[in-house]
């Protein structure tokens, strides 16, 4: 049976919202809300990976676990790899779920859904996408498009990721959601690879795996979790979670 480990990278040096992991939402730091959503998924234990002792303190205060990682990592995947080796040096956890630390409103069911495709031994990595419904997002470079070939309803095999409007022709476009679930060996392989040409050109880390021939499957979900990058996003997250608490 698989034994997943959820890892949540969190760093303080966000350009548009410095210190955002500790931003207050309903009386608790944002990173605590993300950790709670991860635990609610029922997938497995959730651990925060950070280079900031204050984040460790915030998680431990609510009974969670966090580990200190190096501050010089170039990518979140590198931080996740170090954290996995700290938490599980013997490699008992064979699946690593990477939940971004700025998704306080993420649906725990989405996290759980990302694990199932790894029951197919041919799959290395699983990620998420949602159908783009706003016309302006189809041409917005910050909205990364996932291009895939349908395997079954709601599931695709990834062919490419891009910031441009693609693919052409009639049909839906998909907004890539940056949650990744790795087979442990796939994570180790991924971080051992140098940045690939298309990764550097598109500024999309997942293309390193695509160019190396790794198989990424995409689960299509109903909507895009709110990523908190600006003060406006933070206000929206507060409103969403306040509404849920009052429901």
XYZ file of C-alpha atoms in Angstrom:
247
model
C 0.000 0.000 0.000
C 1.258 3.517 -0.744
C 2.326 5.667 2.179
C 2.090 9.341 1.161
C 3.755 12.252 2.910
C 2.427 15.794 2.380
C 5.077 18.509 2.365
C 4.216 22.214 2.358
C 7.037 24.598 1.341
C 6.824 28.048 2.917
C 9.224 30.973 2.696
C 8.995 34.546 3.905
C 10.633 36.346 0.973
C 7.581 36.819 -1.271
C 8.020 39.869 -3.500
C 4.437 41.137 -3.565
C 3.406 40.089 -0.060
C 6.430 39.780 2.229
C 5.956 37.501 5.202
C 2.766 36.027 3.751
C 2.968 32.590 5.457
C 2.425 34.376 8.798
C -0.291 36.736 7.512
C -3.292 36.589 9.826
C -6.486 34.885 8.614
C -9.236 34.558 11.218
C -6.724 34.712 14.046
C -4.246 32.177 12.705
C -1.276 32.416 10.317
C -2.033 31.525 6.713
C 0.414 28.607 6.795
C -1.609 27.034 9.629
C -4.725 27.110 7.441
C -2.824 25.378 4.628
C -1.534 22.753 7.050
C -5.083 22.160 8.315
C -6.413 21.670 4.760
C -3.624 19.165 4.109
C -4.400 17.212 7.268
C -8.122 17.249 6.443
C -7.369 15.505 3.135
C -6.753 12.256 5.000
C -3.864 11.449 2.670
C -1.203 11.208 5.345
C 0.876 13.263 7.722
C 1.513 16.868 6.639
C 4.796 18.632 7.392
C 5.758 22.248 6.637
C 9.209 22.815 5.094
C 10.635 26.265 5.702
C 13.787 28.294 6.296
C 12.068 30.502 8.886
C 12.014 29.548 12.603
C 8.860 31.645 13.168
C 6.963 29.415 10.742
C 8.166 26.316 12.584
C 6.977 27.876 15.843
C 3.543 28.705 14.381
C 2.989 25.142 13.173
C 4.243 23.508 16.351
C 1.968 25.791 18.388
C -1.082 24.084 16.858
C 0.353 20.592 17.263
C 1.787 20.198 13.759
C 5.259 19.426 12.524
C 7.628 21.646 10.571
C 11.267 21.243 9.585
C 13.951 23.805 8.909
C 15.539 23.585 5.473
C 18.332 25.519 3.824
C 17.650 29.077 2.671
C 19.546 28.812 -0.624
C 17.221 26.506 -2.577
C 16.498 27.658 -6.128
C 13.154 25.840 -6.404
C 10.370 24.533 -4.217
C 11.138 21.022 -5.443
C 14.663 21.252 -4.030
C 13.230 22.320 -0.671
C 10.737 19.442 -0.778
C 13.512 16.959 -1.520
C 15.576 18.148 1.454
C 12.523 18.063 3.718
C 11.608 14.540 2.606
C 15.115 13.343 3.450
C 14.935 15.016 6.885
C 11.483 13.686 7.762
C 11.924 10.257 6.191
C 15.609 9.398 5.725
C 14.814 5.706 5.227
C 12.448 6.337 2.328
C 9.392 4.719 3.934
C 7.045 7.266 2.339
C 6.885 6.314 -1.337
C 4.668 9.234 -2.445
C 5.397 12.914 -1.797
C 2.559 15.437 -2.139
C 3.763 19.019 -2.606
C 1.043 21.469 -1.500
C 2.015 25.113 -1.966
C 2.039 27.149 1.234
C -0.095 29.959 -0.185
C -3.308 27.952 -0.792
C -5.301 28.421 2.435
C -8.666 27.779 0.734
C -7.688 24.590 -1.134
C -10.280 21.817 -1.031
C -8.827 18.837 0.879
C -10.573 16.515 -1.594
C -8.388 17.923 -4.372
C -5.263 16.938 -2.456
C -6.611 13.418 -2.010
C -7.527 13.155 -5.703
C -3.921 13.818 -6.719
C -2.697 10.542 -5.222
C -4.943 8.035 -6.995
C -3.288 8.118 -10.471
C -0.040 6.856 -8.957
C -1.703 3.466 -8.616
C -0.635 3.202 -12.273
C 3.073 2.329 -12.129
C 3.696 4.151 -15.431
C 2.866 7.535 -13.857
C 5.730 9.505 -12.294
C 4.034 12.758 -11.266
C 0.455 13.983 -10.888
C -0.709 17.583 -11.069
C -3.992 19.477 -11.403
C -5.754 21.731 -13.886
C -9.109 23.446 -14.290
C -11.035 24.595 -17.362
C -10.459 28.298 -18.071
C -13.786 30.136 -18.041
C -12.656 33.781 -18.170
C -11.736 34.978 -21.631
C -8.924 37.269 -20.401
C -7.150 34.359 -18.698
C -6.722 32.559 -22.021
C -4.055 35.077 -23.063
C -2.685 35.982 -19.621
C 0.949 34.780 -19.272
C 0.586 34.344 -15.508
C -2.121 31.730 -16.160
C -0.129 28.652 -17.163
C -1.894 26.408 -19.667
C -1.752 22.630 -19.315
C -1.941 20.714 -22.583
C -2.770 17.049 -22.390
C -4.287 14.038 -24.089
C -7.410 12.662 -22.406
C -6.980 9.239 -20.813
C -10.401 9.090 -19.179
C -13.023 11.657 -18.132
C -11.307 14.186 -15.876
C -7.806 12.833 -16.437
C -5.168 13.670 -19.034
C -1.606 12.721 -19.808
C 0.456 15.923 -19.911
C 2.081 16.814 -23.207
C 3.217 20.381 -22.505
C 2.806 23.435 -20.278
C 2.989 26.983 -21.597
C 2.253 30.622 -20.827
C 0.812 31.337 -24.273
C -2.714 30.591 -25.498
C -2.676 26.917 -26.422
C -3.698 24.610 -27.928
C -5.320 26.232 -30.938
C -8.677 25.339 -32.451
C -12.011 24.593 -30.803
C -12.131 23.152 -27.326
C -11.363 23.994 -23.697
C -8.144 25.481 -22.366
C -6.842 24.338 -18.997
C -5.345 26.430 -16.187
C -2.507 24.527 -14.553
C -2.610 24.350 -10.751
C 0.787 24.004 -9.124
C 0.167 21.086 -6.802
C 2.456 18.127 -7.516
C 2.299 14.568 -6.255
C 5.513 12.666 -6.927
C 6.485 9.076 -6.768
C 9.442 9.315 -4.352
C 11.892 8.010 -6.957
C 10.544 10.516 -9.477
C 11.213 13.406 -7.093
C 14.764 12.197 -6.550
C 15.260 11.925 -10.304
C 13.705 15.310 -10.974
C 15.911 17.296 -8.594
C 19.031 15.541 -9.926
C 18.404 16.941 -13.416
C 19.772 20.295 -14.587
C 17.264 22.961 -15.658
C 16.112 22.072 -19.170
C 16.041 24.363 -22.230
C 12.247 24.655 -22.357
C 12.045 25.072 -18.590
C 14.334 28.094 -18.831
C 12.572 29.457 -21.896
C 9.030 29.233 -20.464
C 10.125 29.676 -16.830
C 8.144 26.563 -15.904
C 9.907 23.997 -13.730
C 7.625 21.097 -14.691
C 8.946 21.158 -18.257
C 12.192 19.676 -16.929
C 10.263 16.481 -16.223
C 8.481 16.570 -19.584
C 11.755 17.000 -21.482
C 13.310 14.115 -19.564
C 10.501 11.798 -20.626
C 8.823 11.541 -17.238
C 5.082 10.908 -17.335
C 2.874 13.554 -15.735
C -0.853 12.909 -15.427
C -3.314 15.766 -14.893
C -6.476 15.566 -12.817
C -9.109 18.096 -13.918
C -10.807 19.762 -10.951
C -13.776 22.107 -10.771
C -11.999 25.335 -9.896
C -8.618 26.885 -9.213
C -7.651 27.229 -5.529
C -6.970 30.828 -4.554
C -3.231 31.459 -4.449
C -2.403 34.327 -2.083
C 0.155 36.586 -3.766
C -1.121 40.110 -3.033
C -2.934 41.997 -0.242
C -6.117 41.749 -2.344
C -5.751 37.950 -2.524
C -5.306 37.879 1.252
C -8.553 39.805 1.736
C -10.354 37.354 -0.572
C -8.963 34.366 1.357
C -10.169 35.909 4.631
C -13.653 36.392 3.171
C -13.821 32.834 1.784
C -12.726 31.204 5.028
C -14.967 33.464 7.107
C -17.923 32.413 4.964
C -17.043 28.750 5.415
C -16.711 29.176 9.161
C -20.139 30.772 9.310
C -21.827 28.184 7.121
